[in-house]
Amino acid sequence: MKFIPSSIQRILADYSLKKFLCYAAFPAHWAKLYALKLQANTEKRLFENHVLQWQQTNEPRPSSPRYIFQPWLRSEPAPSFELAGDGLVVNRDSADPEIRMREDRLGWALHLHAHDGTAAWTAVEKWLAERWEKGLACRGAYSISERVGNLILLWNIHAPQPALGAQIVRMLEQDTDYLLAHLEYHGEAGTNNHILNNARALILAGAFLNTGSFYEVGCWLMENQLAKHVAEDGVVREASTHYQWVITRWMVEVGCAFHFMDQARFHQLRPRLHNMLQVCDAMLLGEDGANYMPLLGDISPDFPPRLYGGMTRFGYALLCSGDEEQNDKVSASGFWSQFFVGRMQPTQQSWQALDNSWVRIRNHGWSLIAHVDVHPDDSRSTHGHHDLFSFELAFGGQPVIVDAGRGNYLAGRDREAAGILEEWHNTIMVNGRRTGFVPRGYMPISWLKRIRTAPRVSAESQRLEIRLDAPHEVPGISCIQRTWLWADERTAIVTNRVRKELVSQASIKLVLYVMGQVSEAEGGLRLQIGTNSFLLCWNGLDMPVLKDAVRYAAYDVPEPCTRLEWIVISQDSDWESDFKISALESIE
């Protein structure tokens, strides 16, 4: 393998792509694949023709930018938050292109301004001279969209000096012109949520620069694409806790532009945006005021999770929804809480998406969240992780059982740093067969229905059940099931169950990632997490194999945890085992 190029190695390691290549190798399937390609080409041609009419307009450009965010700025910024652990390293020499592209997306300028209000524009001016003026800045549509949005937001918070401002306006005009000609539309089945970022950038640039072509194309994109990537109840189909916040941020900024430019569009966006904000808050684990963002699914490399503090409160202020913050209780827990006013809304004790793809339950001090790929034949569901049956569990706002997160987009899908396959999630794997997500934007739906089984979800206020009945993926198995419930206020129980019919035995692998210091205790393992202690017990299993691991607190920012793995060979027709997690008395 060492003589095979790394790009080919990554393809060979891609479980879902290999399955698709097996499908595509049969001549009987070629007509279907060709028809899909023709359909995508037709859709792209119609799209390009629509955009072209705006590219050909010759309109005057304004002399002075417009301040679309200023109505919601605090009169004085709140005290800045701590830098430690924010994880926004810019490194031109990194082997990871996502980290290299950070420099040209300029999220770091917002981060820098939060901690030194005089340094951000100086650093941006240096970047202009070293990167943009020399033609070295990344020209990808997503990177341009990030750059445009971040610069306009920074300008609204603190405008640059006039000479630098003139350079910034010229750059914004040229970047947005380029973006207009390179939008990330790949046909209806192949277009992901990047198109919403493109739309956001066009709308912000159009409102800020008073340029109608940018604004109208952005609005047209938003009107045609938003409902395809964000459900009516506010759930982003990316199916990632972090990207739920990322994309909701885009929509909050679009809402500010609409509020400034177009009240009709603002009121049209309002219901879905309000739901998106509530979903963001629902995905936090812990109690109000003492919670954190679990990182299920992909992690954005551009703006670390901890910096999103206050973003939903800013969104509620934009919508005039909820209770006003008390000035004496304002604390800057993130970028938005530092610079923008906010309103507060209490989150629900238990929440689930309308399609059951997400469930979050609170029970006294416990918080549980799980994601389920309930639409395995939906080409626009782009979760990307093989994490069926996985979950994250917290107590008192402190993570106990955690998802390992996504550490690196460059790593092969079979590598731990990628965090994609079942081996790197708190899941159940039977007979070595994969039951998790398959990327499918390029796959025929009729074929997906034959190889993927839709899981079933049953959620109540204090109980969750996920099951896979007669899975195509695991022949001879009639059901794989996991159930969560509480024995009492301090004890959570996770029941694992596998039923078989046509095979004599089943090999069952169970994996958990836990936080804190792990030591053996009577009947199980003791987890010491800060001043809190937990006892993890099980039945029907031997002592697990323990391995040092990492949980990604942000993209490429690891923190230590421990991976537990059990393997059991069962001949029972109905095998069952419980995990019991008990919160012990805190150490004073």
Short mmCIF file of C-alpha atoms in Angstrom, two decimals, residues 21-512:
data_model
loop_
_atom_site.label_atom_id
_atom_site.label_comp_id
_atom_site.label_asym_id
_atom_site.label_seq_id
_atom_site.Cartn_x
_atom_site.Cartn_y
_atom_site.Cartn_z
CA LEU A 21 -18.09 1.69 -7.57
CA CYS A 22 -19.31 -1.92 -7.37
CA TYR A 23 -22.74 -0.70 -8.47
CA ALA A 24 -21.31 1.45 -11.27
CA ALA A 25 -19.21 -1.45 -12.62
CA PHE A 26 -22.32 -3.29 -13.90
CA PRO A 27 -23.23 -2.32 -17.49
CA ALA A 28 -26.94 -2.77 -16.67
CA HIS A 29 -26.69 0.28 -14.39
CA TRP A 30 -24.98 2.59 -16.87
CA ALA A 31 -28.19 3.85 -18.51
CA LYS A 32 -29.53 4.96 -15.10
CA LEU A 33 -26.28 6.70 -14.19
CA TYR A 34 -26.16 8.41 -17.58
CA ALA A 35 -29.74 9.64 -17.17
CA LEU A 36 -28.84 11.09 -13.75
CA LYS A 37 -25.88 12.88 -15.27
CA LEU A 38 -28.00 14.31 -18.10
CA GLN A 39 -30.59 15.52 -15.60
CA ALA A 40 -27.91 17.24 -13.50
CA ASN A 41 -26.41 18.88 -16.60
CA THR A 42 -29.84 20.20 -17.64
CA GLU A 43 -30.45 21.63 -14.16
CA LYS A 44 -27.03 23.29 -14.13
CA ARG A 45 -27.58 24.82 -17.55
CA LEU A 46 -30.92 26.34 -16.50
CA PHE A 47 -29.32 27.63 -13.32
CA GLU A 48 -26.40 29.22 -15.18
CA ASN A 49 -28.72 30.91 -17.68
CA HIS A 50 -30.70 32.47 -14.85
CA VAL A 51 -27.58 33.80 -13.13
CA LEU A 52 -26.09 35.02 -16.41
CA GLN A 53 -28.77 37.66 -16.86
CA TRP A 54 -27.60 39.28 -13.63
CA GLN A 55 -23.91 39.03 -14.52
CA GLN A 56 -24.58 41.02 -17.68
CA THR A 57 -26.14 43.99 -15.87
CA ASN A 58 -24.02 47.12 -15.74
CA GLU A 59 -25.03 49.06 -12.66
CA PRO A 60 -23.30 51.83 -10.74
CA ARG A 61 -21.45 50.84 -7.59
CA PRO A 62 -21.95 52.88 -4.38
CA SER A 63 -19.39 55.18 -2.78
CA SER A 64 -20.26 54.42 0.85
CA PRO A 65 -21.09 51.04 2.47
CA ARG A 66 -24.21 50.53 4.55
CA TYR A 67 -24.30 49.33 8.16
CA ILE A 68 -26.78 46.48 8.26
CA PHE A 69 -25.78 45.04 11.67
CA GLN A 70 -25.46 48.23 13.69
CA PRO A 71 -29.03 48.32 15.12
CA TRP A 72 -28.17 45.29 17.27
CA LEU A 73 -24.68 46.27 18.47
CA ARG A 74 -24.14 46.84 22.17
CA SER A 75 -23.37 50.41 23.14
CA GLU A 76 -20.22 49.01 24.76
CA PRO A 77 -18.81 45.53 24.14
CA ALA A 78 -19.09 43.11 27.04
CA PRO A 79 -15.78 41.98 28.60
CA SER A 80 -13.91 39.59 26.33
CA PHE A 81 -13.84 35.85 27.02
CA GLU A 82 -10.81 33.63 27.51
CA LEU A 83 -8.68 32.65 24.52
CA ALA A 84 -7.66 29.25 25.88
CA GLY A 85 -8.93 26.31 23.87
CA ASP A 86 -10.65 28.38 21.19
CA GLY A 87 -8.69 26.52 18.53
CA LEU A 88 -8.35 28.96 15.64
CA VAL A 89 -4.78 28.35 14.52
CA VAL A 90 -3.75 29.69 11.11
CA ASN A 91 -0.85 27.77 9.59
CA ARG A 92 0.17 28.23 5.94
CA ASP A 93 2.46 25.19 6.16
CA SER A 94 -0.13 22.74 7.45
CA ALA A 95 -0.66 19.60 5.40
CA ASP A 96 -4.40 20.05 5.98
CA PRO A 97 -5.91 22.39 3.36
CA GLU A 98 -8.77 23.31 5.71
CA ILE A 99 -6.30 24.85 8.15
CA ARG A 100 -4.43 26.60 5.33
CA MET A 101 -7.71 28.03 3.98
CA ARG A 102 -8.53 29.55 7.37
CA GLU A 103 -6.11 32.35 6.61
CA ASP A 104 -8.10 33.44 3.56
CA ARG A 105 -11.56 33.01 5.12
CA LEU A 106 -10.78 35.66 7.75
CA GLY A 107 -12.72 34.19 10.65
CA TRP A 108 -9.53 34.80 12.62
CA ALA A 109 -10.05 38.56 12.16
CA LEU A 110 -13.31 38.40 14.15
CA HIS A 111 -11.60 36.26 16.76
CA LEU A 112 -8.73 38.73 16.99
CA HIS A 113 -11.03 41.74 17.26
CA ALA A 114 -12.82 40.10 20.19
CA HIS A 115 -9.57 40.20 22.14
CA ASP A 116 -7.81 43.24 20.74
CA GLY A 117 -10.03 45.85 19.14
CA THR A 118 -7.08 47.68 17.57
CA ALA A 119 -5.26 44.77 15.96
CA ALA A 120 -7.78 43.15 13.60
CA TRP A 121 -7.72 45.70 10.77
CA THR A 122 -3.93 45.97 10.96
CA ALA A 123 -3.72 42.21 10.48
CA VAL A 124 -6.27 42.32 7.64
CA GLU A 125 -4.24 45.04 5.91
CA LYS A 126 -1.17 42.82 6.14
CA TRP A 127 -3.17 39.90 4.74
CA LEU A 128 -4.33 42.05 1.81
CA ALA A 129 -0.75 42.92 0.92
CA GLU A 130 0.65 39.40 1.34
CA ARG A 131 -2.21 37.30 0.01
CA TRP A 132 -4.98 39.04 -1.90
CA GLU A 133 -2.98 41.66 -3.81
CA LYS A 134 -0.54 38.97 -4.94
CA GLY A 135 -3.32 36.68 -6.15
CA LEU A 136 -2.52 34.04 -3.50
CA ALA A 137 -5.83 34.14 -1.60
CA CYS A 138 -8.06 31.10 -1.99
CA ARG A 139 -10.60 31.55 -4.81
CA GLY A 140 -12.94 28.73 -3.89
CA ALA A 141 -16.57 29.84 -3.73
CA TYR A 142 -16.98 28.69 -0.12
CA SER A 143 -13.81 30.50 0.98
CA ILE A 144 -14.92 33.70 -0.77
CA SER A 145 -18.34 33.42 0.87
CA GLU A 146 -16.73 33.16 4.30
CA ARG A 147 -14.34 36.04 3.56
CA VAL A 148 -17.11 38.37 2.36
CA GLY A 149 -19.36 37.62 5.32
CA ASN A 150 -16.62 37.96 7.94
CA LEU A 151 -15.31 41.26 6.56
CA ILE A 152 -18.75 42.86 6.37
CA LEU A 153 -19.51 41.77 9.94
CA LEU A 154 -16.18 43.14 11.19
CA TRP A 155 -16.74 46.44 9.36
CA ASN A 156 -20.13 46.84 11.01
CA ILE A 157 -18.62 46.32 14.45
CA HIS A 158 -15.65 48.63 13.87
CA ALA A 159 -15.03 50.34 10.53
CA PRO A 160 -11.48 50.51 9.12
CA GLN A 161 -9.63 53.70 8.31
CA PRO A 162 -10.81 55.27 5.00
CA ALA A 163 -7.78 54.27 2.91
CA LEU A 164 -8.00 50.64 4.01
CA GLY A 165 -11.77 50.78 3.66
CA ALA A 166 -11.43 51.70 -0.01
CA GLN A 167 -9.21 48.63 -0.52
CA ILE A 168 -11.70 46.42 1.29
CA VAL A 169 -14.62 47.66 -0.82
CA ARG A 170 -12.66 47.01 -4.02
CA MET A 171 -11.80 43.52 -2.83
CA LEU A 172 -15.42 42.79 -1.84
CA GLU A 173 -16.66 43.91 -5.25
CA GLN A 174 -14.15 41.76 -7.12
CA ASP A 175 -14.60 38.73 -4.86
CA THR A 176 -18.39 38.86 -5.11
CA ASP A 177 -18.25 39.28 -8.90
CA TYR A 178 -16.10 36.14 -9.01
CA LEU A 179 -18.46 34.30 -6.66
CA LEU A 180 -21.42 35.16 -8.87
CA ALA A 181 -19.70 33.31 -11.72
CA HIS A 182 -18.66 30.29 -9.61
CA LEU A 183 -21.65 29.39 -7.46
CA GLU A 184 -21.65 25.91 -5.91
CA TYR A 185 -24.66 24.51 -7.71
CA HIS A 186 -24.23 20.94 -9.02
CA GLY A 187 -27.77 19.97 -9.93
CA GLU A 188 -30.57 19.34 -7.45
CA ALA A 189 -29.27 16.00 -6.15
CA GLY A 190 -25.65 17.09 -5.87
CA THR A 191 -25.97 20.54 -4.31
CA ASN A 192 -25.21 20.81 -0.60
CA ASN A 193 -25.53 23.61 1.94
CA HIS A 194 -22.53 25.49 0.50
CA ILE A 195 -25.06 27.14 -1.80
CA LEU A 196 -26.65 28.79 1.26
CA ASN A 197 -23.27 30.27 2.19
CA ASN A 198 -22.94 31.58 -1.38
CA ALA A 199 -26.42 33.12 -1.06
CA ARG A 200 -25.57 34.69 2.29
CA ALA A 201 -22.43 36.32 0.86
CA LEU A 202 -24.31 37.69 -2.14
CA ILE A 203 -27.12 39.09 0.03
CA LEU A 204 -24.71 40.69 2.51
CA ALA A 205 -22.53 42.13 -0.24
CA GLY A 206 -25.57 43.40 -2.13
CA ALA A 207 -27.00 45.10 0.97
CA PHE A 208 -23.64 46.43 2.18
CA LEU A 209 -22.48 47.70 -1.23
CA ASN A 210 -25.99 48.56 -2.50
CA THR A 211 -25.48 46.33 -5.53
CA GLY A 212 -28.74 44.97 -6.89
CA SER A 213 -27.34 42.09 -8.94
CA PHE A 214 -25.58 40.57 -5.92
CA TYR A 215 -28.61 41.04 -3.70
CA GLU A 216 -31.22 39.71 -6.12
CA VAL A 217 -29.27 36.58 -7.08
CA GLY A 218 -28.65 35.89 -3.39
CA CYS A 219 -32.36 36.26 -2.65
CA TRP A 220 -33.28 34.02 -5.58
CA LEU A 221 -30.87 31.35 -4.33
CA MET A 222 -32.24 31.60 -0.81
CA GLU A 223 -35.86 31.34 -1.97
CA ASN A 224 -35.07 28.24 -4.07
CA GLN A 225 -32.60 26.45 -1.82
CA LEU A 226 -33.28 27.17 1.85
CA ALA A 227 -36.17 24.70 2.26
CA LYS A 228 -34.11 22.00 0.53
CA HIS A 229 -31.39 22.18 3.18
CA VAL A 230 -33.29 23.29 6.29
CA ALA A 231 -36.51 21.56 7.33
CA GLU A 232 -39.55 23.57 8.35
CA ASP A 233 -38.89 22.79 12.02
CA GLY A 234 -35.44 24.37 11.69
CA VAL A 235 -33.30 21.23 11.50
CA VAL A 236 -30.38 21.55 9.09
CA ARG A 237 -30.08 18.49 6.86
CA GLU A 238 -26.30 18.52 7.26
CA ALA A 239 -27.19 16.75 10.54
CA SER A 240 -24.29 18.13 12.55
CA THR A 241 -24.60 19.95 15.85
CA HIS A 242 -21.84 22.40 14.92
CA TYR A 243 -23.12 23.03 11.40
CA GLN A 244 -26.60 23.63 12.81
CA TRP A 245 -25.04 26.66 14.55
CA VAL A 246 -22.88 27.60 11.55
CA ILE A 247 -25.79 27.65 9.09
CA THR A 248 -28.11 29.33 11.59
CA ARG A 249 -25.49 32.07 11.92
CA TRP A 250 -25.66 32.55 8.14
CA MET A 251 -29.44 32.90 8.34
CA VAL A 252 -29.26 35.38 11.25
CA GLU A 253 -26.97 37.56 9.14
CA VAL A 254 -29.31 37.22 6.15
CA GLY A 255 -32.15 38.20 8.48
CA CYS A 256 -30.28 41.39 9.40
CA ALA A 257 -29.87 42.24 5.72
CA PHE A 258 -33.54 41.55 5.02
CA HIS A 259 -34.58 43.65 8.03
CA PHE A 260 -32.55 46.52 6.54
CA MET A 261 -33.53 46.01 2.90
CA ASP A 262 -36.81 44.15 2.57
CA GLN A 263 -39.37 43.66 5.34
CA ALA A 264 -41.44 41.27 3.20
CA ARG A 265 -38.52 38.86 2.85
CA PHE A 266 -37.65 39.33 6.52
CA HIS A 267 -41.12 38.19 7.61
CA GLN A 268 -40.99 35.29 5.16
CA LEU A 269 -37.70 34.09 6.69
CA ARG A 270 -38.78 34.71 10.28
CA PRO A 271 -40.64 31.43 11.16
CA ARG A 272 -37.92 29.12 9.85
CA LEU A 273 -35.16 31.21 11.40
CA HIS A 274 -36.92 31.17 14.76
CA ASN A 275 -37.12 27.38 14.59
CA MET A 276 -33.44 27.14 13.62
CA LEU A 277 -32.50 29.17 16.70
CA GLN A 278 -34.56 26.91 18.94
CA VAL A 279 -32.94 23.80 17.43
CA CYS A 280 -29.49 25.25 18.17
CA ASP A 281 -30.41 25.76 21.82
CA ALA A 282 -32.04 22.32 22.01
CA MET A 283 -28.83 20.66 20.83
CA LEU A 284 -26.86 21.99 23.80
CA LEU A 285 -26.34 19.55 26.65
CA GLY A 286 -26.77 20.67 30.24
CA GLU A 287 -29.06 23.10 31.98
CA ASP A 288 -29.68 26.69 30.85
CA GLY A 289 -26.61 28.73 31.76
CA ALA A 290 -24.41 25.64 32.25
CA ASN A 291 -24.27 23.82 28.94
CA TYR A 292 -21.97 22.96 26.05
CA MET A 293 -22.20 22.02 22.38
CA PRO A 294 -21.74 18.28 21.75
CA LEU A 295 -20.00 17.65 18.45
CA LEU A 296 -21.99 14.99 16.60
CA GLY A 297 -21.34 14.90 12.87
CA ASP A 298 -18.83 17.10 11.10
CA ILE A 299 -17.04 20.04 12.71
CA SER A 300 -16.51 23.28 10.82
CA PRO A 301 -12.83 24.23 10.61
CA ASP A 302 -13.58 27.95 10.27
CA PHE A 303 -15.04 29.16 13.55
CA PRO A 304 -14.63 27.09 16.75
CA PRO A 305 -17.76 25.95 18.61
CA ARG A 306 -17.05 27.93 21.78
CA LEU A 307 -17.08 31.25 19.94
CA TYR A 308 -20.77 30.83 19.05
CA GLY A 309 -21.86 31.85 22.53
CA GLY A 310 -24.63 34.45 22.36
CA MET A 311 -25.46 33.85 18.68
CA THR A 312 -28.95 32.51 19.31
CA ARG A 313 -29.66 35.35 21.76
CA PHE A 314 -28.68 37.82 19.06
CA GLY A 315 -31.05 35.99 16.71
CA TYR A 316 -33.92 36.26 19.18
CA ALA A 317 -33.19 39.99 19.53
CA LEU A 318 -33.39 40.35 15.75
CA LEU A 319 -36.78 38.64 15.82
CA CYS A 320 -37.88 40.52 18.98
CA SER A 321 -38.57 37.13 20.55
CA GLY A 322 -38.10 36.16 24.20
CA ASP A 323 -37.12 38.16 27.27
CA GLU A 324 -34.60 40.98 27.20
CA GLU A 325 -31.28 40.32 28.90
CA GLN A 326 -30.64 42.04 32.19
CA ASN A 327 -27.61 44.31 31.77
CA ASP A 328 -26.16 43.29 35.11
CA LYS A 329 -26.24 39.62 34.07
CA VAL A 330 -24.63 39.93 30.63
CA SER A 331 -21.46 37.88 30.24
CA ALA A 332 -19.44 37.44 27.06
CA SER A 333 -19.29 33.68 26.56
CA GLY A 334 -18.61 34.02 22.83
CA PHE A 335 -18.19 36.42 19.96
CA TRP A 336 -21.86 37.35 19.55
CA SER A 337 -22.54 37.86 23.25
CA GLN A 338 -19.59 40.25 23.37
CA PHE A 339 -20.75 42.61 20.62
CA PHE A 340 -24.50 42.12 20.10
CA VAL A 341 -27.56 42.57 22.25
CA GLY A 342 -29.57 39.49 23.03
CA ARG A 343 -32.84 38.06 24.23
CA MET A 344 -33.37 34.79 26.04
CA GLN A 345 -35.76 31.88 25.57
CA PRO A 346 -35.94 28.82 27.84
CA THR A 347 -35.19 25.53 26.11
CA GLN A 348 -37.49 22.52 26.27
CA GLN A 349 -36.79 19.70 28.70
CA SER A 350 -37.16 17.19 25.89
CA TRP A 351 -36.94 17.87 22.19
CA GLN A 352 -37.01 15.86 19.00
CA ALA A 353 -37.03 16.74 15.34
CA LEU A 354 -40.34 16.28 13.54
CA ASP A 355 -38.88 13.38 11.55
CA ASN A 356 -37.21 11.86 14.68
CA SER A 357 -33.73 12.38 13.19
CA TRP A 358 -32.64 14.10 16.42
CA VAL A 359 -33.66 13.47 20.02
CA ARG A 360 -32.49 15.36 23.10
CA ILE A 361 -33.76 14.43 26.58
CA ARG A 362 -33.14 16.12 29.90
CA ASN A 363 -33.77 14.27 33.15
CA HIS A 364 -32.82 16.13 36.32
CA GLY A 365 -29.08 16.72 35.84
CA TRP A 366 -28.73 14.34 32.89
CA SER A 367 -28.76 15.37 29.22
CA LEU A 368 -28.82 12.91 26.32
CA ILE A 369 -28.60 13.56 22.57
CA ALA A 370 -28.63 11.16 19.62
CA HIS A 371 -28.88 11.48 15.85
CA VAL A 372 -30.51 8.88 13.58
CA ASP A 373 -30.23 8.72 9.79
CA VAL A 374 -33.97 8.17 9.28
CA HIS A 375 -33.87 9.04 5.55
CA PRO A 376 -31.28 6.67 4.07
CA ASP A 377 -32.70 7.27 0.57
CA ASP A 378 -32.58 11.10 0.77
CA SER A 379 -29.75 12.38 -1.42
CA ARG A 380 -29.59 15.70 0.45
CA SER A 381 -29.03 14.24 3.91
CA THR A 382 -25.30 14.73 4.28
CA HIS A 383 -24.48 13.67 7.84
CA GLY A 384 -21.54 11.57 6.69
CA HIS A 385 -20.90 9.57 9.89
CA HIS A 386 -21.51 5.86 10.54
CA ASP A 387 -22.95 6.55 13.98
CA LEU A 388 -26.30 4.78 14.19
CA PHE A 389 -27.00 4.01 17.89
CA SER A 390 -24.35 6.51 18.98
CA PHE A 391 -25.11 9.17 21.60
CA GLU A 392 -23.63 11.71 23.96
CA LEU A 393 -24.49 11.90 27.67
CA ALA A 394 -23.78 14.72 30.11
CA PHE A 395 -24.47 15.35 33.76
CA GLY A 396 -24.76 18.85 35.20
CA GLY A 397 -23.51 20.32 31.94
CA GLN A 398 -20.36 18.18 32.11
CA PRO A 399 -19.65 15.64 29.32
CA VAL A 400 -19.50 12.03 30.55
CA ILE A 401 -19.97 9.78 27.49
CA VAL A 402 -18.89 11.72 24.43
CA ASP A 403 -18.76 11.54 20.66
CA ALA A 404 -15.16 11.66 19.53
CA GLY A 405 -16.01 14.30 16.89
CA ARG A 406 -14.34 15.03 13.57
CA GLY A 407 -10.65 15.80 13.73
CA ASN A 408 -9.51 16.04 10.15
CA TYR A 409 -11.09 16.18 6.67
CA LEU A 410 -7.87 15.11 4.98
CA ALA A 411 -7.65 11.76 6.76
CA GLY A 412 -8.99 8.65 5.03
CA ARG A 413 -12.50 7.67 6.09
CA ASP A 414 -11.11 4.57 7.82
CA ARG A 415 -8.76 6.59 10.07
CA GLU A 416 -9.46 7.53 13.67
CA ALA A 417 -8.72 11.21 13.01
CA ALA A 418 -11.54 11.25 10.46
CA GLY A 419 -13.96 10.01 13.13
CA ILE A 420 -16.42 8.65 10.58
CA LEU A 421 -16.82 4.87 10.87
CA GLU A 422 -18.57 2.88 13.61
CA GLU A 423 -15.25 2.17 15.34
CA TRP A 424 -14.98 5.84 16.36
CA HIS A 425 -18.49 6.28 17.76
CA ASN A 426 -20.49 5.00 20.75
CA THR A 427 -22.24 2.41 18.66
CA ILE A 428 -23.06 -1.28 18.15
CA MET A 429 -21.48 -3.27 15.34
CA VAL A 430 -22.69 -6.80 14.53
CA ASN A 431 -20.67 -9.34 12.52
CA GLY A 432 -18.36 -6.58 11.32
CA ARG A 433 -21.07 -5.18 9.04
CA ARG A 434 -21.66 -1.45 8.72
CA THR A 435 -25.13 -0.03 9.27
CA GLY A 436 -24.32 3.68 9.38
CA PHE A 437 -24.58 6.56 6.99
CA VAL A 438 -23.69 6.32 3.31
CA PRO A 439 -22.94 9.54 1.38
CA ARG A 440 -25.32 9.40 -1.55
CA GLY A 441 -25.61 12.62 -3.52
CA TYR A 442 -24.30 10.73 -6.55
CA MET A 443 -26.20 7.46 -5.93
CA PRO A 444 -29.53 6.35 -7.48
CA ILE A 445 -32.29 6.36 -4.85
CA SER A 446 -33.74 3.06 -6.08
CA TRP A 447 -30.42 1.35 -5.37
CA LEU A 448 -30.05 2.96 -1.95
CA LYS A 449 -33.40 1.54 -0.88
CA ARG A 450 -32.10 -1.96 -1.62
CA ILE A 451 -28.90 -1.65 0.41
CA ARG A 452 -29.98 0.57 3.32
CA THR A 453 -32.60 -0.08 6.00
CA ALA A 454 -34.37 2.85 7.63
CA PRO A 455 -34.06 2.76 11.44
CA ARG A 456 -37.04 3.32 13.71
CA VAL A 457 -37.10 5.79 16.58
CA SER A 458 -39.43 5.86 19.58
CA ALA A 459 -38.94 8.79 21.95
CA GLU A 460 -40.79 9.76 25.09
CA SER A 461 -40.02 12.32 27.78
CA GLN A 462 -37.74 9.95 29.71
CA ARG A 463 -37.06 7.12 27.28
CA LEU A 464 -35.49 6.67 23.86
CA GLU A 465 -35.40 3.58 21.64
CA ILE A 466 -33.57 3.18 18.32
CA ARG A 467 -33.92 -0.07 16.40
CA LEU A 468 -32.98 -1.55 13.06
CA ASP A 469 -35.37 -4.33 12.02
CA ALA A 470 -34.30 -6.99 9.51
CA PRO A 471 -31.34 -4.93 8.31
CA HIS A 472 -30.24 -5.54 4.72
CA GLU A 473 -26.72 -4.73 5.88
CA VAL A 474 -26.46 -7.62 8.40
CA PRO A 475 -27.88 -10.90 6.99
CA GLY A 476 -29.34 -13.29 9.54
CA ILE A 477 -30.00 -10.59 12.14
CA SER A 478 -33.65 -9.74 12.83
CA CYS A 479 -33.13 -6.72 15.09
CA ILE A 480 -30.43 -4.46 16.53
CA GLN A 481 -31.74 -2.21 19.27
CA ARG A 482 -30.55 0.29 21.87
CA THR A 483 -32.72 1.81 24.60
CA TRP A 484 -32.01 4.65 27.05
CA LEU A 485 -33.93 5.26 30.27
CA TRP A 486 -33.37 6.33 33.87
CA ALA A 487 -33.56 4.10 36.93
CA ASP A 488 -33.65 7.15 39.19
CA GLU A 489 -32.43 10.74 39.30
CA ARG A 490 -28.76 9.73 39.39
CA THR A 491 -28.65 6.59 37.23
CA ALA A 492 -29.00 6.22 33.46
CA ILE A 493 -29.37 2.79 31.84
CA VAL A 494 -28.44 1.94 28.24
CA THR A 495 -29.73 -1.44 27.03
CA ASN A 496 -28.12 -3.12 24.01
CA ARG A 497 -30.02 -5.91 22.25
CA VAL A 498 -29.31 -8.13 19.22
CA ARG A 499 -31.74 -10.78 17.92
CA LYS A 500 -30.72 -13.29 15.26
CA GLU A 501 -32.57 -15.86 13.18
CA LEU A 502 -30.51 -17.40 10.39
CA VAL A 503 -27.02 -17.49 11.87
CA SER A 504 -25.65 -19.68 14.66
CA GLN A 505 -23.73 -16.93 16.40
CA ALA A 506 -23.15 -13.20 16.30
CA SER A 507 -20.01 -11.18 16.92
CA ILE A 508 -21.00 -7.98 18.73
CA LYS A 509 -18.72 -5.00 19.21
CA LEU A 510 -19.65 -2.21 21.62
CA VAL A 511 -17.69 1.04 21.91
CA LEU A 512 -17.96 3.92 24.38
#
